[in-house]
């Protein structure tokens, strides 16, 4: 995400770093990605993640080319890392069980 953010800035593209939850079954996890402004809305992109999923056969390569947006799979919470769970001020690593709709 940082590399793509810097590349977008160098090309004067409207971009922002995003941190949030990558919503997936069976577990949703914390994740970083890049967002680009297209028209009047932000679009989540992560070509490395999509390519990795396609190479492992977890998504169809034809339906998920690396330049595709993450769409609703990315739930933005902030522009920086933040703990999703804490106990007595200590971050607790977590993932969230996710059921298909």
mmCIF file of C-alpha atoms in Angstrom:
data_model
loop_
_atom_site.group_PDB
_atom_site.id
_atom_site.type_symbol
_atom_site.label_atom_id
_atom_site.label_comp_id
_atom_site.label_asym_id
_atom_site.label_seq_id
_atom_site.Cartn_x
_atom_site.Cartn_y
_atom_site.Cartn_z
ATOM 1 C CA UNK A 1 0.000 0.000 0.000
ATOM 2 C CA UNK A 2 2.807 2.423 0.842
ATOM 3 C CA UNK A 3 4.596 1.790 -2.462
ATOM 4 C CA UNK A 4 1.406 2.304 -4.474
ATOM 5 C CA UNK A 5 0.580 5.421 -2.441
ATOM 6 C CA UNK A 6 3.985 6.955 -3.205
ATOM 7 C CA UNK A 7 3.687 6.002 -6.895
ATOM 8 C CA UNK A 8 0.245 7.643 -7.075
ATOM 9 C CA UNK A 9 1.540 10.821 -5.424
ATOM 10 C CA UNK A 10 4.466 10.965 -7.852
ATOM 11 C CA UNK A 11 1.925 10.906 -10.699
ATOM 12 C CA UNK A 12 -0.268 13.490 -8.938
ATOM 13 C CA UNK A 13 -3.167 11.057 -8.617
ATOM 14 C CA UNK A 14 -5.639 11.602 -5.768
ATOM 15 C CA UNK A 15 -4.774 8.766 -3.388
ATOM 16 C CA UNK A 16 -5.000 7.851 0.253
ATOM 17 C CA UNK A 17 -3.751 5.030 2.424
ATOM 18 C CA UNK A 18 -6.462 3.031 4.109
ATOM 19 C CA UNK A 19 -6.587 0.712 7.079
ATOM 20 C CA UNK A 20 -9.564 -1.370 8.020
ATOM 21 C CA UNK A 21 -11.045 -4.804 7.701
ATOM 22 C CA UNK A 22 -10.808 -7.092 4.702
ATOM 23 C CA UNK A 23 -14.166 -8.846 4.842
ATOM 24 C CA UNK A 24 -13.860 -12.487 3.815
ATOM 25 C CA UNK A 25 -15.209 -15.888 4.739
ATOM 26 C CA UNK A 26 -14.473 -17.608 7.069
ATOM 27 C CA UNK A 27 -12.517 -14.807 8.836
ATOM 28 C CA UNK A 28 -12.265 -11.057 8.301
ATOM 29 C CA UNK A 29 -8.865 -9.581 9.145
ATOM 30 C CA UNK A 30 -7.151 -6.201 9.601
ATOM 31 C CA UNK A 31 -5.591 -4.997 6.343
ATOM 32 C CA UNK A 32 -3.927 -2.008 4.587
ATOM 33 C CA UNK A 33 -4.694 -0.946 1.003
ATOM 34 C CA UNK A 34 -4.598 2.045 -1.323
ATOM 35 C CA UNK A 35 -7.613 4.048 -2.395
ATOM 36 C CA UNK A 36 -7.757 6.138 -5.559
ATOM 37 C CA UNK A 37 -10.303 8.854 -6.266
ATOM 38 C CA UNK A 38 -12.138 8.068 -9.502
ATOM 39 C CA UNK A 39 -14.776 10.640 -10.385
ATOM 40 C CA UNK A 40 -16.320 11.605 -7.068
ATOM 41 C CA UNK A 41 -15.689 8.391 -5.112
ATOM 42 C CA UNK A 42 -12.816 6.470 -3.542
ATOM 43 C CA UNK A 43 -11.994 2.977 -4.831
ATOM 44 C CA UNK A 44 -10.020 0.394 -2.832
ATOM 45 C CA UNK A 45 -7.228 -1.311 -4.761
ATOM 46 C CA UNK A 46 -4.710 -3.973 -3.789
ATOM 47 C CA UNK A 47 -3.254 -5.664 -6.884
ATOM 48 C CA UNK A 48 -0.775 -7.693 -4.817
ATOM 49 C CA UNK A 49 -3.562 -9.243 -2.731
ATOM 50 C CA UNK A 50 -5.728 -10.028 -5.757
ATOM 51 C CA UNK A 51 -2.790 -11.570 -7.634
ATOM 52 C CA UNK A 52 -1.843 -13.696 -4.608
ATOM 53 C CA UNK A 53 -5.423 -14.963 -4.236
ATOM 54 C CA UNK A 54 -5.623 -15.755 -7.952
ATOM 55 C CA UNK A 55 -2.282 -17.605 -8.006
ATOM 56 C CA UNK A 56 -3.485 -19.793 -5.128
ATOM 57 C CA UNK A 57 -6.741 -20.533 -6.939
ATOM 58 C CA UNK A 58 -8.869 -18.746 -4.334
ATOM 59 C CA UNK A 59 -10.415 -16.349 -6.866
ATOM 60 C CA UNK A 60 -10.975 -16.695 -10.595
ATOM 61 C CA UNK A 61 -8.168 -14.905 -12.477
ATOM 62 C CA UNK A 62 -10.515 -13.840 -15.283
ATOM 63 C CA UNK A 63 -13.075 -12.343 -12.891
ATOM 64 C CA UNK A 64 -10.412 -10.813 -10.624
ATOM 65 C CA UNK A 65 -7.647 -9.137 -12.667
ATOM 66 C CA UNK A 66 -5.081 -7.313 -10.463
ATOM 67 C CA UNK A 67 -6.413 -3.884 -11.476
ATOM 68 C CA UNK A 68 -9.929 -4.648 -10.167
ATOM 69 C CA UNK A 69 -11.132 -2.782 -7.078
ATOM 70 C CA UNK A 70 -11.755 -4.614 -3.825
ATOM 71 C CA UNK A 71 -15.274 -3.182 -3.772
ATOM 72 C CA UNK A 72 -17.244 -4.009 -0.657
ATOM 73 C CA UNK A 73 -14.615 -6.458 0.596
ATOM 74 C CA UNK A 74 -12.643 -3.568 2.111
ATOM 75 C CA UNK A 75 -14.190 -1.758 5.082
ATOM 76 C CA UNK A 76 -12.194 1.432 5.735
ATOM 77 C CA UNK A 77 -11.732 2.523 9.339
ATOM 78 C CA UNK A 78 -8.817 4.984 9.212
ATOM 79 C CA UNK A 79 -5.804 6.224 7.270
ATOM 80 C CA UNK A 80 -3.409 4.614 9.742
ATOM 81 C CA UNK A 81 -2.991 1.436 11.734
ATOM 82 C CA UNK A 82 -5.104 1.254 14.873
ATOM 83 C CA UNK A 83 -5.903 -1.583 17.237
ATOM 84 C CA UNK A 84 -9.196 -3.331 16.619
ATOM 85 C CA UNK A 85 -9.195 -4.748 20.151
ATOM 86 C CA UNK A 86 -7.378 -3.816 23.366
ATOM 87 C CA UNK A 87 -7.287 -5.078 26.925
ATOM 88 C CA UNK A 88 -5.824 -2.811 29.634
ATOM 89 C CA UNK A 89 -4.174 -0.729 26.900
ATOM 90 C CA UNK A 90 -2.525 -3.713 25.194
ATOM 91 C CA UNK A 91 -3.473 -4.534 21.613
ATOM 92 C CA UNK A 92 -5.009 -7.952 21.121
ATOM 93 C CA UNK A 93 -4.461 -9.500 17.669
ATOM 94 C CA UNK A 94 -7.784 -10.577 16.277
ATOM 95 C CA UNK A 95 -9.742 -11.838 13.351
ATOM 96 C CA UNK A 96 -13.508 -11.966 13.122
ATOM 97 C CA UNK A 97 -15.579 -14.996 12.160
ATOM 98 C CA UNK A 98 -17.539 -14.099 9.029
ATOM 99 C CA UNK A 99 -20.557 -15.954 7.657
ATOM 100 C CA UNK A 100 -21.636 -15.820 3.999
ATOM 101 C CA UNK A 101 -24.845 -13.908 3.335
#
